[in-house]
């Protein structure tokens, strides 16, 4: 028996004593698929423009060496990251990540421009999710895309949106896993608008136009992602939380909550139970806000743990698509993926290792003392011994060992770019 397994057996006994079956928790964890975002690998540049500058709507900062410059490099980096993450997952692509020799614009993309991704995903046993790219483009005009007062601008982006649906449908059909196509639209204003209403009406109508054609939900489903404010849209974001709550519920779309898109003290964990009652399903962008900014690497903080608990305790995982969304260009990008993904998995494991039924019973009996004592004692339980065993049985490195591999990949591959 390996050391890791010995420790697992000891942990198993301790959890069994409070009515938790660790083997069952590991089974459950295995079923949790994370949609890993491609854009941490190259600071959201994509491969559509040769210089790939972020020119509006979104911003990444930092210049750590080794960013992927081609689809091939990005896939190599992703393979490295996935080899250090237990389980089988999905890759989340953005429209700017075309893989083709043809010069194509966002309003011209077709499934064939993504064929190498599909081939690779099939080989790797990964599903593919997708996102239209409503930023970093000359048609992002005066901070607007779909909400623009200029019909020519709107039409360009409507066409783009429609095309991404066909591409997501193609991913779903080819790979046999529903491809979630997530719409995030940065449109907004730097300073106080006079008219908040009309841009929202235009956004609603443009989205309706994009979604007019019915596609088979077996292959693709759409999500809509809100935001409170962003760089250059400090005073007003057209696609706010209320906007997309209404839109998603009335149009049967998944509602995407990004953990970094709310007021600094407003947490998405508290919203899941309500959304689950009224919406058609949820998508998460697991991320981390820091003061006014979002998109930091996911760390094991209280909110992450709470997100895991909410989804597990209320059995919401079947209705929730878990995606990651962060891009830090000041650190090793493969390490960023591994830390963020493994942390997200660990948060679910912590939740699976809770005696939930017992805690719910105590709560119903108004025994709030026991509720507090158990949840606090549980924080010191050896969940990491269970996690390490999960890594071992899934043939990925345990503990710091994964970082050694990233370091040598950095030395042998990334620093040579
Ligand atoms: C931006 C949104 C959005 C993007 C990606 C790249 O604030 O969170 O999800 O991060 O589309
Ligand atoms: Zn997001």
XYZ file of C-alpha atoms and ligand atoms in Angstrom:
429
model
C 0.000 0.000 0.000
C 1.427 3.410 -0.916
C 1.935 6.093 1.737
C -0.825 8.090 0.127
C -3.207 5.165 0.360
C -2.294 4.506 3.989
C -3.143 8.059 4.853
C -6.347 7.758 2.876
C -7.392 4.710 4.893
C -6.822 6.608 8.136
C -8.794 9.590 6.840
C -11.555 7.276 5.679
C -12.021 6.033 9.244
C -12.213 9.522 10.659
C -14.821 10.574 8.127
C -16.765 7.339 8.617
C -17.058 8.205 12.304
C -19.155 11.261 11.367
C -21.157 9.360 8.785
C -19.246 10.364 5.659
C -18.318 7.778 3.039
C -15.076 8.936 1.413
C -15.222 6.368 -1.404
C -18.591 7.750 -2.360
C -17.217 11.304 -2.222
C -14.449 10.326 -4.643
C -16.980 8.747 -7.003
C -18.949 11.983 -6.976
C -15.877 14.108 -7.532
C -14.974 12.045 -10.542
C -18.248 13.069 -12.138
C -17.559 16.798 -11.863
C -16.410 18.183 -15.183
C -14.681 21.533 -15.226
C -14.617 23.640 -18.363
C -11.061 24.931 -18.453
C -10.758 28.239 -20.291
C -8.184 28.387 -23.081
C -7.516 32.100 -22.606
C -5.256 31.836 -19.547
C -2.664 30.364 -21.923
C -2.050 33.491 -23.995
C -3.566 36.379 -22.017
C -6.788 36.411 -24.091
C -5.006 37.330 -27.320
C -6.275 34.576 -29.605
C -5.060 33.830 -33.108
C -7.174 36.053 -35.264
C -4.935 39.113 -35.357
C -1.210 38.644 -35.811
C -0.328 41.087 -33.030
C -3.289 39.953 -30.934
C -3.601 43.090 -28.894
C -6.516 43.542 -26.522
C -8.036 46.679 -27.929
C -11.192 47.156 -25.960
C -13.660 45.443 -23.696
C -11.163 43.423 -21.722
C -7.620 43.743 -20.436
C -4.855 41.407 -19.218
C -1.716 42.697 -17.527
C 1.741 41.197 -17.098
C 4.463 39.804 -19.323
C 5.571 36.517 -17.795
C 7.534 34.636 -20.464
C 6.201 31.645 -22.364
C 2.725 32.656 -23.520
C 1.406 30.424 -26.310
C 1.710 32.063 -29.725
C 0.023 29.459 -31.885
C -2.806 26.946 -31.508
C -0.192 24.217 -31.439
C 1.661 25.803 -28.540
C -1.577 26.428 -26.698
C -2.602 22.802 -27.091
C 0.785 21.629 -25.837
C 0.418 23.837 -22.756
C -3.111 22.596 -22.186
C -1.985 18.999 -22.475
C 0.604 19.688 -19.816
C -1.996 21.287 -17.560
C -4.580 18.522 -18.102
C -1.934 15.901 -17.315
C -1.681 17.460 -13.836
C -5.416 17.727 -13.202
C -7.323 14.604 -12.129
C -10.354 13.533 -14.163
C -11.724 14.226 -17.637
C -12.858 17.751 -18.389
C -13.785 20.220 -21.097
C -11.912 22.970 -22.866
C -13.593 26.334 -23.223
C -12.657 28.126 -26.453
C -13.279 31.698 -27.539
C -14.067 32.640 -31.124
C -10.717 34.424 -31.574
C -8.939 31.069 -31.121
C -9.416 30.038 -34.763
C -6.985 27.478 -36.113
C -6.748 28.092 -39.852
C -4.419 29.521 -42.489
C -7.291 31.493 -43.943
C -7.681 35.131 -42.976
C -11.131 35.207 -41.425
C -12.988 37.821 -39.470
C -15.419 37.306 -36.606
C -18.417 37.643 -38.920
C -17.029 34.985 -41.255
C -15.989 32.132 -38.963
C -17.266 28.644 -39.668
C -16.908 25.233 -38.066
C -14.053 24.341 -40.401
C -11.892 27.059 -38.850
C -11.988 25.110 -35.597
C -11.619 21.594 -37.005
C -8.116 21.005 -35.552
C -9.480 21.777 -32.083
C -12.198 19.165 -32.508
C -9.723 16.583 -33.698
C -7.473 17.285 -30.735
C -10.346 17.292 -28.229
C -11.510 13.938 -29.519
C -8.017 12.526 -29.146
C -7.762 13.876 -25.601
C -11.259 12.815 -24.546
C -12.307 16.411 -23.857
C -15.566 18.198 -24.549
C -15.527 21.697 -26.061
C -17.417 24.774 -24.921
C -17.457 28.065 -26.781
C -17.776 31.842 -26.501
C -18.415 34.538 -29.065
C -15.767 37.277 -28.798
C -17.375 40.704 -28.458
C -14.122 42.566 -27.827
C -10.655 43.383 -29.212
C -12.014 44.313 -32.627
C -12.360 47.513 -34.689
C -16.133 46.984 -34.735
C -16.137 47.392 -30.949
C -17.150 51.007 -31.472
C -17.560 53.652 -28.796
C -17.703 50.896 -26.186
C -20.570 49.132 -27.937
C -21.212 45.977 -29.922
C -24.715 44.462 -29.834
C -26.121 47.493 -27.991
C -24.684 49.991 -30.465
C -26.974 52.683 -31.838
C -25.276 52.084 -35.216
C -27.083 49.342 -37.124
C -23.994 48.426 -39.096
C -22.131 47.718 -35.871
C -25.010 45.720 -34.439
C -25.403 43.711 -37.637
C -21.741 42.768 -37.621
C -22.000 41.393 -34.097
C -25.342 39.701 -34.685
C -23.750 37.843 -37.568
C -20.844 36.893 -35.330
C -23.183 35.611 -32.642
C -25.131 33.508 -35.127
C -21.954 31.968 -36.478
C -20.710 30.981 -33.049
C -23.925 29.043 -32.489
C -23.201 26.922 -35.548
C -19.694 26.291 -34.326
C -20.865 25.246 -30.873
C -23.466 23.003 -32.488
C -20.693 21.414 -34.514
C -18.607 20.842 -31.353
C -21.556 19.182 -29.658
C -22.385 16.953 -32.585
C -18.800 15.901 -33.211
C -17.842 15.234 -29.610
C -21.092 13.913 -28.174
C -21.103 16.431 -25.315
C -23.355 19.475 -25.241
C -21.283 22.536 -26.045
C -22.159 25.523 -23.899
C -21.894 28.767 -25.850
C -21.496 31.627 -23.397
C -22.378 35.190 -24.349
C -20.591 37.966 -22.530
C -20.994 41.438 -24.039
C -18.818 44.228 -22.580
C -20.980 47.139 -23.807
C -21.200 50.040 -21.431
C -20.248 53.592 -20.580
C -17.371 55.136 -18.741
C -19.469 57.847 -17.189
C -23.065 58.363 -16.179
C -25.451 57.722 -19.038
C -28.648 59.672 -19.648
C -30.362 56.706 -21.227
C -29.823 53.324 -19.627
C -32.958 51.903 -21.157
C -32.530 52.085 -24.931
C -29.139 50.321 -25.087
C -30.662 47.489 -23.026
C -33.575 47.262 -25.421
C -31.163 47.113 -28.346
C -29.133 44.387 -26.625
C -32.274 42.374 -25.945
C -33.423 42.666 -29.549
C -29.987 41.827 -30.954
C -29.770 38.721 -28.779
C -33.249 37.685 -29.874
C -32.111 37.980 -33.467
C -29.048 35.835 -32.783
C -31.100 33.165 -31.028
C -34.007 33.180 -33.485
C -33.012 29.921 -35.126
C -33.755 26.929 -32.955
C -30.848 24.557 -32.526
C -30.849 21.107 -30.972
C -30.122 21.489 -27.251
C -28.507 18.115 -27.291
C -25.624 19.708 -29.175
C -25.494 23.241 -27.871
C -27.032 25.456 -25.233
C -26.441 29.135 -24.680
C -25.537 30.924 -21.494
C -25.652 34.679 -20.867
C -23.141 36.356 -18.550
C -23.708 39.591 -16.678
C -21.257 42.104 -15.279
C -21.520 45.050 -12.957
C -18.732 47.139 -14.402
C -15.480 46.806 -16.262
C -12.520 48.733 -17.510
C -13.930 51.617 -19.558
C -17.448 50.737 -18.455
C -17.183 51.918 -14.887
C -20.529 53.711 -14.734
C -22.809 51.460 -16.748
C -22.836 47.961 -18.162
C -25.718 47.246 -20.496
C -25.756 43.521 -19.707
C -26.246 43.778 -15.960
C -27.311 40.999 -13.610
C -30.967 42.014 -13.681
C -30.864 42.241 -17.461
C -29.624 38.688 -17.885
C -31.751 37.267 -15.089
C -34.748 38.493 -17.020
C -33.341 37.522 -20.370
C -32.198 34.060 -19.361
C -35.423 33.170 -17.595
C -37.748 34.405 -20.341
C -35.670 32.956 -23.174
C -34.738 29.640 -21.567
C -31.006 30.357 -21.554
C -28.511 29.278 -18.938
C -27.595 32.141 -16.650
C -23.876 32.548 -16.203
C -22.611 33.986 -12.946
C -19.006 35.124 -12.913
C -17.696 35.311 -9.350
C -15.864 38.537 -10.182
C -18.749 40.483 -11.684
C -20.533 41.837 -8.654
C -20.039 44.382 -5.908
C -16.917 43.515 -3.914
C -18.900 42.100 -0.987
C -21.625 40.477 -3.082
C -21.080 36.743 -3.470
C -22.477 34.463 -6.141
C -22.741 31.498 -3.756
C -25.812 33.061 -2.175
C -27.532 33.474 -5.522
C -27.377 29.879 -6.740
C -30.311 28.530 -4.739
C -32.635 31.230 -6.063
C -31.519 31.004 -9.645
C -31.909 27.254 -9.540
C -35.589 27.649 -8.708
C -36.443 29.883 -11.623
C -33.853 29.473 -14.336
C -33.284 26.795 -16.960
C -29.854 26.053 -15.542
C -26.670 27.839 -14.629
C -23.179 28.315 -15.839
C -20.453 29.505 -13.512
C -17.321 31.419 -14.245
C -15.358 30.441 -11.208
C -12.987 33.339 -10.779
C -11.781 35.688 -8.079
C -12.349 39.390 -7.737
C -9.741 41.621 -6.127
C -11.132 45.043 -5.246
C -12.419 46.524 -8.522
C -11.024 43.853 -10.809
C -12.127 40.321 -11.623
C -10.409 37.371 -13.288
C -7.730 36.471 -10.737
C -6.617 32.848 -10.362
C -9.014 30.818 -8.242
C -7.615 30.313 -4.747
C -9.010 28.265 -1.876
C -10.922 31.117 -0.298
C -14.178 31.140 1.642
C -16.291 31.974 -1.369
C -14.930 29.066 -3.386
C -15.730 26.685 -0.534
C -19.206 28.172 -0.262
C -19.864 27.772 -3.999
C -18.945 24.097 -3.693
C -21.220 23.634 -0.695
C -24.201 25.346 -2.274
C -24.047 23.217 -5.383
C -23.458 19.974 -3.500
C -25.802 20.486 -0.551
C -28.695 21.374 -2.820
C -27.847 18.857 -5.506
C -27.494 21.592 -8.104
C -24.526 20.137 -9.955
C -26.727 18.435 -12.568
C -28.117 21.855 -13.511
C -24.821 23.725 -13.422
C -21.978 23.972 -15.885
C -18.752 24.803 -14.119
C -16.341 26.953 -16.076
C -13.220 28.803 -15.038
C -12.396 32.359 -15.959
C -9.150 34.023 -15.012
C -6.111 35.340 -16.816
C -3.018 36.368 -14.953
C -0.084 37.213 -17.213
C 2.371 37.746 -14.344
C 2.791 34.049 -13.480
C 3.439 30.739 -15.173
C 0.235 30.188 -17.130
C 0.235 26.404 -16.858
C 0.584 26.711 -13.086
C -2.327 29.161 -13.080
C -4.560 26.617 -14.821
C -3.509 23.814 -12.501
C -3.955 25.825 -9.298
C -7.338 27.201 -10.350
C -8.724 23.895 -11.588
C -7.439 21.766 -8.741
C -8.738 24.283 -6.221
C -12.176 24.195 -7.803
C -12.183 20.406 -7.616
C -10.969 20.497 -4.020
C -13.825 22.810 -3.082
C -16.285 20.232 -4.408
C -14.475 17.482 -2.564
C -14.752 19.408 0.697
C -18.476 19.661 0.112
C -18.805 15.969 -0.741
C -17.031 15.200 2.546
C -19.696 16.864 4.635
C -22.463 14.987 6.504
C -25.037 17.097 4.697
C -28.164 15.125 5.582
C -27.229 15.181 9.253
C -26.554 18.930 9.166
C -29.869 19.627 7.459
C -31.632 17.567 10.121
C -29.942 19.499 12.933
C -30.934 22.748 11.290
C -34.577 21.670 11.067
C -34.453 20.786 14.750
C -33.101 24.265 15.485
C -29.940 22.725 16.913
C -27.734 25.552 15.707
C -25.057 24.746 18.271
C -24.392 21.311 16.790
C -24.545 22.796 13.299
C -21.803 25.235 14.214
C -19.646 22.747 16.094
C -19.728 20.120 13.357
C -19.023 22.514 10.516
C -16.153 24.072 12.467
C -14.585 20.750 13.505
C -14.919 19.571 9.924
C -12.560 22.311 8.813
C -9.710 20.446 10.533
C -10.521 17.069 9.021
C -7.877 15.534 6.746
C -9.564 16.275 3.436
C -6.149 16.635 1.790
C -5.452 12.935 2.412
C -8.590 12.163 0.459
C -7.602 14.611 -2.281
C -4.095 13.170 -2.562
C -5.535 9.711 -2.946
C -7.877 11.007 -5.652
C -4.828 12.346 -7.508
C -2.994 9.068 -7.081
C -5.802 6.859 -8.373
C -6.281 9.222 -11.293
C -2.578 9.029 -12.131
C -1.700 12.675 -11.622
C 1.046 14.027 -9.345
C 0.330 14.447 -5.659
C 1.061 17.654 -3.750
C 4.050 19.720 -4.886
C 5.021 17.079 -7.433
C 2.852 18.665 -10.105
C 4.786 21.911 -9.711
C 8.092 20.182 -10.414
C 6.654 19.129 -13.743
C 5.521 22.650 -14.520
C 8.971 23.972 -13.622
C 10.712 21.579 -15.948
C 8.180 22.325 -18.709
C 8.934 25.989 -18.194
C 12.644 25.414 -18.515
C 12.479 23.060 -21.495
C 9.589 24.544 -23.447
C 8.149 27.850 -22.264
C 11.399 29.765 -21.818
C 12.547 28.719 -25.274
C 9.682 30.528 -26.958
C -15.064 39.318 -18.693
C -15.914 38.102 -18.629
C -15.729 37.098 -19.729
C -14.304 36.997 -20.196
C -14.061 35.927 -21.211
C -12.713 36.024 -21.822
O -15.156 40.111 -17.593
O -15.740 37.492 -17.392
O -16.247 35.882 -19.347
O -13.410 36.846 -19.125
O -15.056 35.959 -22.125
Zn -16.449 35.539 -17.088
